Coordinates of C-alpha atoms and ligand atoms in Angstrom, one line a residue:
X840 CA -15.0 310.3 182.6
X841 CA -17.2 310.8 179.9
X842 CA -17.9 314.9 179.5
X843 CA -21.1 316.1 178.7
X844 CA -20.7 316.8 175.1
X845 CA -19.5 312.9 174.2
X846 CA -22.6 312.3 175.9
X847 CA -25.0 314.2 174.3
X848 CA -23.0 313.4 171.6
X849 CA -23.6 309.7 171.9
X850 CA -27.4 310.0 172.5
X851 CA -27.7 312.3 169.4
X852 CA -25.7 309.5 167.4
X853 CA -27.9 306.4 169.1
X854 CA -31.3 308.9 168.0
X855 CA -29.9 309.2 164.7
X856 CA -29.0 305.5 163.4
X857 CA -32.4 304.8 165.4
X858 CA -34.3 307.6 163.2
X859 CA -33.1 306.9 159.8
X860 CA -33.1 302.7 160.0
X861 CA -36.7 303.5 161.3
X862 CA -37.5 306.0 158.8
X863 CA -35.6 303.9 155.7
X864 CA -38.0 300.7 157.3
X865 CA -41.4 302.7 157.0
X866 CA -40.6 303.7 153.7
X867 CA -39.7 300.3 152.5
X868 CA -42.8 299.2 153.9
X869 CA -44.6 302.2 152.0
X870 CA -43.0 301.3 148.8
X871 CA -43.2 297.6 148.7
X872 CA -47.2 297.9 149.7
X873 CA -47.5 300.3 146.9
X874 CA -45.5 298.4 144.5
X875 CA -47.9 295.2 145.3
X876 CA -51.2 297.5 145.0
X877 CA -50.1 298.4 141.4
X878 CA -49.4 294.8 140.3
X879 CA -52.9 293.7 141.9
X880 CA -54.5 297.1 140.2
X881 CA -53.0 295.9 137.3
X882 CA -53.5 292.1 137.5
X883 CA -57.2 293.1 137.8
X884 CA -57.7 294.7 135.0
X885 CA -55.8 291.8 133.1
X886 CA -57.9 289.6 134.4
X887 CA -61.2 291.1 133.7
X888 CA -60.1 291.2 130.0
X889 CA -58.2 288.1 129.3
X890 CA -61.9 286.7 130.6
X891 CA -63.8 288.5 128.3
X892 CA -62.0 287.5 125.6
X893 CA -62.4 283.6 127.0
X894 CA -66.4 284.5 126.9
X895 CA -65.8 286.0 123.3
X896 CA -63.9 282.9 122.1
X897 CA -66.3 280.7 123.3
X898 CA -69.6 282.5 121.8
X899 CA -67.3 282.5 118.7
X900 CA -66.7 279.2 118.4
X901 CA -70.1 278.0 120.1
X902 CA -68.7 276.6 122.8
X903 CA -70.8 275.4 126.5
X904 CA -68.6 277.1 129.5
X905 CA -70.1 274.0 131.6
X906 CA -68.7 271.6 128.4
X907 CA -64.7 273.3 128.3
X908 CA -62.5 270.5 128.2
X909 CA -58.6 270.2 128.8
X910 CA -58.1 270.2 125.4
X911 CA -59.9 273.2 124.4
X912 CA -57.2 275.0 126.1
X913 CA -54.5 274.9 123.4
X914 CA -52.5 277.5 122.3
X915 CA -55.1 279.2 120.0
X916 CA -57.7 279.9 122.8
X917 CA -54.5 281.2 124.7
X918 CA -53.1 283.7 122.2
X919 CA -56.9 285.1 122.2
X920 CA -57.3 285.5 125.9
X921 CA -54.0 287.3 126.2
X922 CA -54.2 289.2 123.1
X923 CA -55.7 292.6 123.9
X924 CA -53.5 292.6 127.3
X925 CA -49.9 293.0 127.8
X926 CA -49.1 289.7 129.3
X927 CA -48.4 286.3 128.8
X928 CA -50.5 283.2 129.2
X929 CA -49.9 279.5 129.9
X930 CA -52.1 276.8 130.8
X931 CA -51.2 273.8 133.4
X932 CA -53.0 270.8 134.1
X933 CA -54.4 270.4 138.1
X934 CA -50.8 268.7 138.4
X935 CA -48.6 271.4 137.1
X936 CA -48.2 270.5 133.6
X937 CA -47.8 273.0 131.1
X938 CA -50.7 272.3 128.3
X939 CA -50.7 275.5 126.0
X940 CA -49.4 278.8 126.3
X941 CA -50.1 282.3 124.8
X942 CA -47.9 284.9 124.4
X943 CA -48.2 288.6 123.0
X944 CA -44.8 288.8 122.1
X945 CA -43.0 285.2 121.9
X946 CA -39.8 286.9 120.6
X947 CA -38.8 288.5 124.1
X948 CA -40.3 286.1 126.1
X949 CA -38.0 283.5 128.1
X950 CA -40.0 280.6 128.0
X951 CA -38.4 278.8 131.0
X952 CA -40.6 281.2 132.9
X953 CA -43.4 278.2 131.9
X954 CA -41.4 275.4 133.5
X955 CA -41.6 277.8 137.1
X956 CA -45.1 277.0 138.7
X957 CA -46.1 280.2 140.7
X958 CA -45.3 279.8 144.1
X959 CA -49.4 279.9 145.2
X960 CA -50.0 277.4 142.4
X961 CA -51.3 274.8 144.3
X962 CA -53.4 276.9 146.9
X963 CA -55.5 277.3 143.8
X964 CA -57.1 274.0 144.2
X965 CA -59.6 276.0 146.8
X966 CA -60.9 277.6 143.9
X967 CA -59.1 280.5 144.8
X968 CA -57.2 283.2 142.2
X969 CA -53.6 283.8 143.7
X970 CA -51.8 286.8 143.1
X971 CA -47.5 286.2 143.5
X972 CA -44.5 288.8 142.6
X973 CA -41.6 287.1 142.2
X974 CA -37.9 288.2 141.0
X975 CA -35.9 285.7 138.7
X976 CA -33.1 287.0 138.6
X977 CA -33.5 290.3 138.7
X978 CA -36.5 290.2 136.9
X979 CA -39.9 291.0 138.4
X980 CA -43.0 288.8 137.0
X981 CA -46.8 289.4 138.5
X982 CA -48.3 286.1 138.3
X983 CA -52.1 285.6 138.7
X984 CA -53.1 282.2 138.9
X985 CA -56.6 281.3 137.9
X986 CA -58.3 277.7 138.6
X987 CA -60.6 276.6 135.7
X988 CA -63.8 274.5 136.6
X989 CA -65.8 272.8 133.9
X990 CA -69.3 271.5 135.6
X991 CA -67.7 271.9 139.2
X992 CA -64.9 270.0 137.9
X993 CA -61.3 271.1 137.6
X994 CA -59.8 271.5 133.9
X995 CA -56.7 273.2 135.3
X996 CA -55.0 276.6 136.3
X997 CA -54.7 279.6 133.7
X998 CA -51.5 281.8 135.0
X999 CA -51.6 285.4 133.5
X1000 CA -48.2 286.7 133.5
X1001 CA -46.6 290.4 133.4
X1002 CA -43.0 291.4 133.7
X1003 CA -43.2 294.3 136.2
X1004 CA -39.1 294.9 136.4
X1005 CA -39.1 298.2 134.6
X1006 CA -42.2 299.2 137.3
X1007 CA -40.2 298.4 140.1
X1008 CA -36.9 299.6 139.1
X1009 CA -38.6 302.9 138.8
X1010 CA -40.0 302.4 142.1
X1011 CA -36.8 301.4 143.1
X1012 CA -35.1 304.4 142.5
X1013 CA -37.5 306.8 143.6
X1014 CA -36.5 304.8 147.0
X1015 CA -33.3 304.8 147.0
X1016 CA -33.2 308.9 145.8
X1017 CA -35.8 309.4 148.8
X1018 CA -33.7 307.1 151.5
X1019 CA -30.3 309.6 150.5
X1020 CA -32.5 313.0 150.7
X1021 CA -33.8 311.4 154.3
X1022 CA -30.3 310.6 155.5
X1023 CA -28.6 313.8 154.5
X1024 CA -31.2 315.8 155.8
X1025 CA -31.2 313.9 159.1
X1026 CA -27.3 314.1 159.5
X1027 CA -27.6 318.1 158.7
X1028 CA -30.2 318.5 161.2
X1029 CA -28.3 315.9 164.3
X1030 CA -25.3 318.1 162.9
X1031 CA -26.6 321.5 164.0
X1032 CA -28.1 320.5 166.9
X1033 CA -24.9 319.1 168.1
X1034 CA -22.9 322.3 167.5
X1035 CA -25.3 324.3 168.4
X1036 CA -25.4 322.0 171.9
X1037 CA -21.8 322.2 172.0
X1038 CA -22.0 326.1 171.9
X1039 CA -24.0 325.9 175.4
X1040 CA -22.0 323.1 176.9
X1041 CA -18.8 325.4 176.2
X1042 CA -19.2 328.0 178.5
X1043 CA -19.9 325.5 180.9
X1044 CA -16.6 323.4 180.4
X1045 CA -15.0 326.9 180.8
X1046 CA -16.9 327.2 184.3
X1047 CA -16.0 323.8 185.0
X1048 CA -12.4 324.5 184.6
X1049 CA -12.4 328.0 186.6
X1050 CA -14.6 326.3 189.4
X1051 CA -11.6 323.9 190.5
X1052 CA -9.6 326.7 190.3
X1053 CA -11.4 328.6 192.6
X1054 CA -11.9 325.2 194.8
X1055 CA -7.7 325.0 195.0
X1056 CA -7.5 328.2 196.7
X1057 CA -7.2 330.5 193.9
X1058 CA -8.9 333.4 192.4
X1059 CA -9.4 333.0 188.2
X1060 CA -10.1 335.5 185.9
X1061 CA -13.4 336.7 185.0
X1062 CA -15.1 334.4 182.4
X1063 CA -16.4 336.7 179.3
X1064 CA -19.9 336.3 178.9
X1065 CA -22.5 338.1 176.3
X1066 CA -25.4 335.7 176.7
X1067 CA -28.1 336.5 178.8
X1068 CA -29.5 333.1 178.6
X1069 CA -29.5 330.0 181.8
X1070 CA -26.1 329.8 181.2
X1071 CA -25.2 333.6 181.3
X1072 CA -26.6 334.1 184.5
X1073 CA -24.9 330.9 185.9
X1074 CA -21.7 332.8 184.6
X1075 CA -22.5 336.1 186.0
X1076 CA -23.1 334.6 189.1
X1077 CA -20.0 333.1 189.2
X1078 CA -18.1 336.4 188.2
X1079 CA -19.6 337.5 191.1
X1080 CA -19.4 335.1 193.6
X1081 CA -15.3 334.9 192.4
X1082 CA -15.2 338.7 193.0
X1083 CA -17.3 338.8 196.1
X1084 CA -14.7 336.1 197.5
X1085 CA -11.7 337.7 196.1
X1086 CA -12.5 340.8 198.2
X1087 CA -13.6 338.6 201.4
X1088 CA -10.2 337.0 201.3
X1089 CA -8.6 340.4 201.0
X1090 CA -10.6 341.8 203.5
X1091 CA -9.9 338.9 206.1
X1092 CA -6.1 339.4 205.3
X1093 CA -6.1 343.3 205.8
X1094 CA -8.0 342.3 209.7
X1095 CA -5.5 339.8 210.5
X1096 CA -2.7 342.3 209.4
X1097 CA -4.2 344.7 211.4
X1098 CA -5.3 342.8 214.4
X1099 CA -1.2 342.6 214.7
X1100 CA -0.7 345.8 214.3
X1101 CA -3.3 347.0 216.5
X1102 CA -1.5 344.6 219.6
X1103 CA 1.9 345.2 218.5
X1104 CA 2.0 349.0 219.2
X1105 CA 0.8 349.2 222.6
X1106 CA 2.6 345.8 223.7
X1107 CA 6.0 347.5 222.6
X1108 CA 5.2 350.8 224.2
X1109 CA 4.1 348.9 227.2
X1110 CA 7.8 346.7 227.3
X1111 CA 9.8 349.9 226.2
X1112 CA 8.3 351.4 229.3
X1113 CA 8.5 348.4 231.9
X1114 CA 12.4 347.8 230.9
X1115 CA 12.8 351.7 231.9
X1116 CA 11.1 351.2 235.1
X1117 CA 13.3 348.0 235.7
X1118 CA 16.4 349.6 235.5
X1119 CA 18.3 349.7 238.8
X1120 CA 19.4 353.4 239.0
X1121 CA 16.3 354.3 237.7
X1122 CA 14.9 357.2 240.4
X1123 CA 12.6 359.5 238.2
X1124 CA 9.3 360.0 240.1
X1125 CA 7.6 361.9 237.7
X1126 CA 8.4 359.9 234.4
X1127 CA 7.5 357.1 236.9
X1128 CA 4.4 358.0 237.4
X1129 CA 4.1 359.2 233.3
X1130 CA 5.3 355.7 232.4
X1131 CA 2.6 353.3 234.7
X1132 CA 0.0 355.8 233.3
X1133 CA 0.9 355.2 229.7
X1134 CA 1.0 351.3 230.6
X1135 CA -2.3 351.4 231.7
X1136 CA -4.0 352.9 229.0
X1137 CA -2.1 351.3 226.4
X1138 CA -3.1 348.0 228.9
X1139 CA -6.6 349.5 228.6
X1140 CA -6.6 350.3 224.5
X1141 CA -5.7 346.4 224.3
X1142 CA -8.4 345.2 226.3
X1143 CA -10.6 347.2 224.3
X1144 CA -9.1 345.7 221.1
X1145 CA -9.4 342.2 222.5
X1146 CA -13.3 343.1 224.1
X1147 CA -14.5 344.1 220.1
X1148 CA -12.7 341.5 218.8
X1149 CA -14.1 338.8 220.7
X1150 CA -17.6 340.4 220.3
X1151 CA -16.8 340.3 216.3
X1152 CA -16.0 336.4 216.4
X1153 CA -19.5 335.9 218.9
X1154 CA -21.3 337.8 216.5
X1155 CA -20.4 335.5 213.7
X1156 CA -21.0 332.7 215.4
X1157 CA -24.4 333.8 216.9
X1158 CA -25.6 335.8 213.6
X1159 CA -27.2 332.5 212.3
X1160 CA -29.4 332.0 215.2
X1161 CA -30.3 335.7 216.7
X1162 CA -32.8 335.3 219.3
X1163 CA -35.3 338.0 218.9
X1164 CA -37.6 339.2 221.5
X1165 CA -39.7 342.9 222.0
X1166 CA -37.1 345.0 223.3
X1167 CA -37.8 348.1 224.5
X1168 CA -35.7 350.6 222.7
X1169 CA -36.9 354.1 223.6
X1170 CA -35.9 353.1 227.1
X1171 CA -32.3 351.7 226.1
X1172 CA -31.4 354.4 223.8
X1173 CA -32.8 356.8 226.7
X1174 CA -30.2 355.0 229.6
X1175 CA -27.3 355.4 226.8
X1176 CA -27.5 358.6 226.9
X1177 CA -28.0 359.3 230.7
X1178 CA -24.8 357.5 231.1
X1179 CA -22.7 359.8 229.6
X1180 CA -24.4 362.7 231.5
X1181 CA -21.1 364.2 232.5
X1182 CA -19.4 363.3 229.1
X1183 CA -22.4 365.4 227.7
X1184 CA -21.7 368.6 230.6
X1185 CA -18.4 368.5 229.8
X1186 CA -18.6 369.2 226.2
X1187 CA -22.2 371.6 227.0
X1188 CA -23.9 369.0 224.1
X1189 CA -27.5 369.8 223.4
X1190 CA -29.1 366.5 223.2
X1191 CA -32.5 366.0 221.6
X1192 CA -34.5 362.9 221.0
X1193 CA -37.6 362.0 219.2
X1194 CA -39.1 358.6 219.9
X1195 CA -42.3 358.0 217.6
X1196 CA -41.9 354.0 218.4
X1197 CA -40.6 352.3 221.9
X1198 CA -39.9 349.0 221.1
X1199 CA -39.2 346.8 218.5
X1200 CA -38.5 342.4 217.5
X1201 CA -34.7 341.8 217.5
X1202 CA -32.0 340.6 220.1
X1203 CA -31.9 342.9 223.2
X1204 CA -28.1 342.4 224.2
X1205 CA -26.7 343.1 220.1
X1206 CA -29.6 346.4 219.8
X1207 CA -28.0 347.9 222.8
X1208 CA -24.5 347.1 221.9
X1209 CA -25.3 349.1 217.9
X1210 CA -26.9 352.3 220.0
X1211 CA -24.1 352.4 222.6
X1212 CA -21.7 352.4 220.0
X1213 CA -23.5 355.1 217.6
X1214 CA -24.2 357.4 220.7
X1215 CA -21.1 356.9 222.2
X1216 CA -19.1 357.8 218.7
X1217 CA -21.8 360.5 218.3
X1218 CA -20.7 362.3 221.8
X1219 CA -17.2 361.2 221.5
X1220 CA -16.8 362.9 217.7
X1221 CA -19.6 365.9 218.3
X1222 CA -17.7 369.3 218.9
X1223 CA -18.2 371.3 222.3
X1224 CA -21.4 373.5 221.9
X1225 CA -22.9 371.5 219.4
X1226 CA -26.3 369.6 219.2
X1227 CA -26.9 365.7 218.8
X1228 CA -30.3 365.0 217.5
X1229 CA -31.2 361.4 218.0
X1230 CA -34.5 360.1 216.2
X1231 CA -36.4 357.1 216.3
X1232 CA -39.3 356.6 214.1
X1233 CA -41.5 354.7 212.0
X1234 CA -41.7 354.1 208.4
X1235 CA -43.5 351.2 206.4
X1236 CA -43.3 349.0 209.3
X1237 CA -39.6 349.9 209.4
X1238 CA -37.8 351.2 212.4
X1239 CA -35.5 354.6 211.5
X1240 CA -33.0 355.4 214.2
X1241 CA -30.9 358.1 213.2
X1242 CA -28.2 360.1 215.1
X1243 CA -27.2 363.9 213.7
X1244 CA -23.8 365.3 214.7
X1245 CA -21.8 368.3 214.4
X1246 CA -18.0 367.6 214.8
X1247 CA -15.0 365.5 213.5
X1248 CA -15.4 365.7 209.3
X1249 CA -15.9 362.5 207.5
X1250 CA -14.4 362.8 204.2
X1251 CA -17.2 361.9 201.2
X1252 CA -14.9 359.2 200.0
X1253 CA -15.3 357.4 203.6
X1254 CA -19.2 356.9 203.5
X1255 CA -19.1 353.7 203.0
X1256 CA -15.7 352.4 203.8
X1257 CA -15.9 353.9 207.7
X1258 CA -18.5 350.4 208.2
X1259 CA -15.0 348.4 207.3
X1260 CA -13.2 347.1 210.3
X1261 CA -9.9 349.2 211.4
X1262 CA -11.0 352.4 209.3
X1263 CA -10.8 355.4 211.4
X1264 CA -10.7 359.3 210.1
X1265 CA -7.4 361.3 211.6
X1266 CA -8.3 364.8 212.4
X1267 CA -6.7 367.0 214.6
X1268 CA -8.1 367.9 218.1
X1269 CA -9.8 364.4 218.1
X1270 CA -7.5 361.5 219.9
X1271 CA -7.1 358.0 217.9
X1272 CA -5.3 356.6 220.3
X1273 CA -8.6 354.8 222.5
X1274 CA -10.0 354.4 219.0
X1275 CA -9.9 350.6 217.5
X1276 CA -12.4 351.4 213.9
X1277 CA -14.0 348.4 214.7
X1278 CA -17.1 350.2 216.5
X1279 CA -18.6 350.6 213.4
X1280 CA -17.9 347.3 212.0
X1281 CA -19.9 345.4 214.6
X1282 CA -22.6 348.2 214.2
X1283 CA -22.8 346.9 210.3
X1284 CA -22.7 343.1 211.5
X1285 CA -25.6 343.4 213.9
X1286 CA -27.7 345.5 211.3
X1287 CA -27.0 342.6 208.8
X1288 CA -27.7 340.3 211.5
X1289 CA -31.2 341.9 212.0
X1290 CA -32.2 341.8 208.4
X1291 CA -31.6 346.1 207.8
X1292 CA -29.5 348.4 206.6
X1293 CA -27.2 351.0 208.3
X1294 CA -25.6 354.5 206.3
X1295 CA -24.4 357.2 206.4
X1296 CA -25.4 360.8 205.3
X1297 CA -22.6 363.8 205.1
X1298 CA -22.5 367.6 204.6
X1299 CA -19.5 369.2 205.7
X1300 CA -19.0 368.5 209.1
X1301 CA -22.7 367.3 209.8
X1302 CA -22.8 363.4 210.2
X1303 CA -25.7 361.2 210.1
X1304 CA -26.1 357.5 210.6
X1305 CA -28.9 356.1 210.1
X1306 CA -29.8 352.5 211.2
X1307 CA -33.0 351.1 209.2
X1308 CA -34.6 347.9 211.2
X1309 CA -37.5 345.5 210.4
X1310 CA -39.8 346.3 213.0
X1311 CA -41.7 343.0 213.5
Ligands
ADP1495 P1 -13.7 354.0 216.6 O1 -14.7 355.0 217.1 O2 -13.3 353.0 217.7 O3 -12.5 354.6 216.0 P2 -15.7 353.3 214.7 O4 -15.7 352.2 213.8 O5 -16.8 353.4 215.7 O6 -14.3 353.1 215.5 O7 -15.5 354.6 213.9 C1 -14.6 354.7 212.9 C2 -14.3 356.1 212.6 O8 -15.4 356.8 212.1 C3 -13.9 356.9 213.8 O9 -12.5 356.8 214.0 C4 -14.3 358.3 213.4 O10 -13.2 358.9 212.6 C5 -15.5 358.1 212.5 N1 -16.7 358.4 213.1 C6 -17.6 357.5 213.7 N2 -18.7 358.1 214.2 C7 -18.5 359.4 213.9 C8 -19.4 360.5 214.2 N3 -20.5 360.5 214.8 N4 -18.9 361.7 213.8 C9 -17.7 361.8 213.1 N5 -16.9 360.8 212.9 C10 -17.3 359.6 213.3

């Protein structure tokens, strides 16, 4: 599999043969153009002179242009066309055949460069002046070949020649020095854009790595991350998303564990007492009637268990599609606590309610279910004598139902663990034993479900939970 770094690192490669054979082409081009503008700048001039000095010779030695002959190209008229310019003359005949030449400096001249015809010679016969470079052997000769007419007639071809090596070795160099400077600079620049790439993709192999961790069931450690960029936030997220798993999986072991606890106590109490009951000389009426007692509560504590439980796993199952109608709270909340009339006798409560709104959007059988259970803990955990305020009102187009209590103290360090399933407060006076802690926990899954928020507010031995609901 290739990784994302040999790949980027292959691309940046490809890019940067593909930049510097295309950048090294262009400036050939540039050079060679340049290099050919120079001998044609050059060969200009030449030309313009060596011609003057043909028009001299020939006013000198009264000479007819329209009367020039072959022969009046010999070696003398040569050495004075080419002798205020640096470069070297010859004369051909229309055929090619050297007739005269001139030359500045005959000393360091190789005179096989005569025998050569330029490579446009015969494309003079048009009456046109060609222009060649050519290298012999290294060395680099401009070559201007000229077609002489006498009355219309053709006398032959005057080549001007000029040794351009030193020119283009300079030029040459300036090339080769320019084509190094291009490369290195290139290869420093692909360089730090590959580490510095590499630097992203790291933190990504890293997350890479930890994801199949997580995928084979286990929990990594956290990744350490100081950059705030993309990437950072793809790691933070993961951090968190490791975390918020880690705890999940915790916190679905600890309900499982407890589940078992939960049904192993009363189903042992429950067989401790049946094998008692069983016995054959057993004949005590009033442990009897003690024993069948205990068996049905504990009997009744378990259905309870097994009743929340199976509301839990509906309410996961159900949480994704909700079905929301106007439900008519005031009167629900109102019925809750008409219910538990004697309850509320018993223990001379003072109930008082405040309903600023009567109905809200959300699903009619999960609402009742969250105010049954708040009003029923509220009475349930209230002292006798005390007064349960229950509120519902309207803020920002959110509904507030809250419930105030006097009674059983929640510790500070419980306000927001008592919305975790199985977490009950022990206190004396108050009985645990028809208590599961998961009342609570459903009360948190059907705020979740309904898009609010549920808390709780302390002081002393005052609770209040407070149940915050979209309205609409
Ligand atoms: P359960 O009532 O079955 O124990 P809950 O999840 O409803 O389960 O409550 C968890 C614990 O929170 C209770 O055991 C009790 O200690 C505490 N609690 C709940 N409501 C109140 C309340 N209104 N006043 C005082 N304590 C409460």
């Amino acid at each position: 599999m290739l990784t994302i770094r040999k790949k980027y690192g292959i691309l940046l490669g490809f890019i940067f043969v593909l930049s510097v054979i295309s950048l090294n082409l262009i400036m050939d081009k540039f050079f060679d153009k340049s290099f050919k503008d120079l001998v044609a700048q050059d060969m200009k001039e030449i030309y313009n002179i060596s011609f003057k000095n043909l028009d001299d010779y020939l006013a000198l030695n009264s000479i007819e242009k329209d009367s020039l002959k072959e022969e009046d190209f010999d070696s003398k008229i040569m050495k004075f066309i080419v002798e205020r310019v640096n470069a070297q003359g010859v004369f051909y005949d229309i055929e090619g055949e050297v007739i005269s030449t001139g030359l500045t400096n005959s000393s360091v001249v190789d005179l096989n460069i005569f025998k050569d015809l330029p490579l446009s010679f015969y494309e003079t016969k048009n009456n046109k002046t060609m222009l060649d470079i050519e290298n012999k052997n290294g060395t680099i000769l401009g070559k201007l070949s000229i077609p002489i007419y006498s009355s219309n007639n053709p006398l032959g071809v005057l080549v001007l020649i000029k040794d351009y090596t030193s020119d283009y070795l300079r030029d040459l160099n300036i090339k080769k020095l320019l084509n190094i400077i291009v490369t290195s600079l290139f290869s420093l620049i692909f360089l730090a854009i590959y580490i510095f790439s590499s630097g992203i993709t790291k933190p990504i192999i890293v997350l890479k790595n930890k994801l199949l961790e997580v995928s084979k069931g286990s929990y990594p450690e956290k990744i350490n991350n100081t950059s705030k960029d993309e990437v950072g936030i793809l790691v933070n997220s993961f951090n968190e998303m490791t975390e918020k798993l880690k705890a999940k999986d915790q916190q679905e072991k600890n309900f499982y564990r407890n589940i078992t606890h939960e049904l192993k106590t009363p189903l042992t109490n429950i067989s401790g007492y049946a094998q008692i009951l069983n016995e054959d000389d057993f004949n005590d009426v009033d442990f009897k009637r003690n024993a069948l007692n205990r068996i049905i509560s504990e009997s009744n504590r378990m259905h309870d268990l097994v009743m929340s439980l199976l509301n839990i796993s509906k309410q996961s199952s159900d949480l994704e599609e909700y079905s929301f109608e106007m439900v008519k709270i005031k009167n629900i909340v109102q019925e809750l606590i008409e219910i538990r009339n004697p309850i509320i006798q018993n223990k001379s409560l003072n109930i008082i309610t405040k309903f600023e709104i009567e109905e809200i959007t959300g699903n009619k059988q999960y609402l009742k279910m969250l105010f049954n259970n708040l009003i029923d803990n509220g009475i349930k955990y209230s002292y006798e004598n005390t007064t349960v305020e229950i509120q519902i009102k309207e803020v920002d187009r959110i509904c507030e139902f809250s419930i105030t209590t006097t009674g059983k103290t929640i510790p500070i360090e419980f306000k927001e663990k008592i919305f975790e399933p199985f977490v009950r407060v022990e206190e004396k006076g108050f009985s645990s034993k028809e208590s599961s802690g998961l009342g609570l926990y459903i009360c948190k899954n059907i705020v979740i479900g309904h898009k609010g928020e549920i808390t709780l507010d302390l002081n002393k031995d005052k609770s209040k939970f407070i149940v915050k609901l979209p309205k609409d």
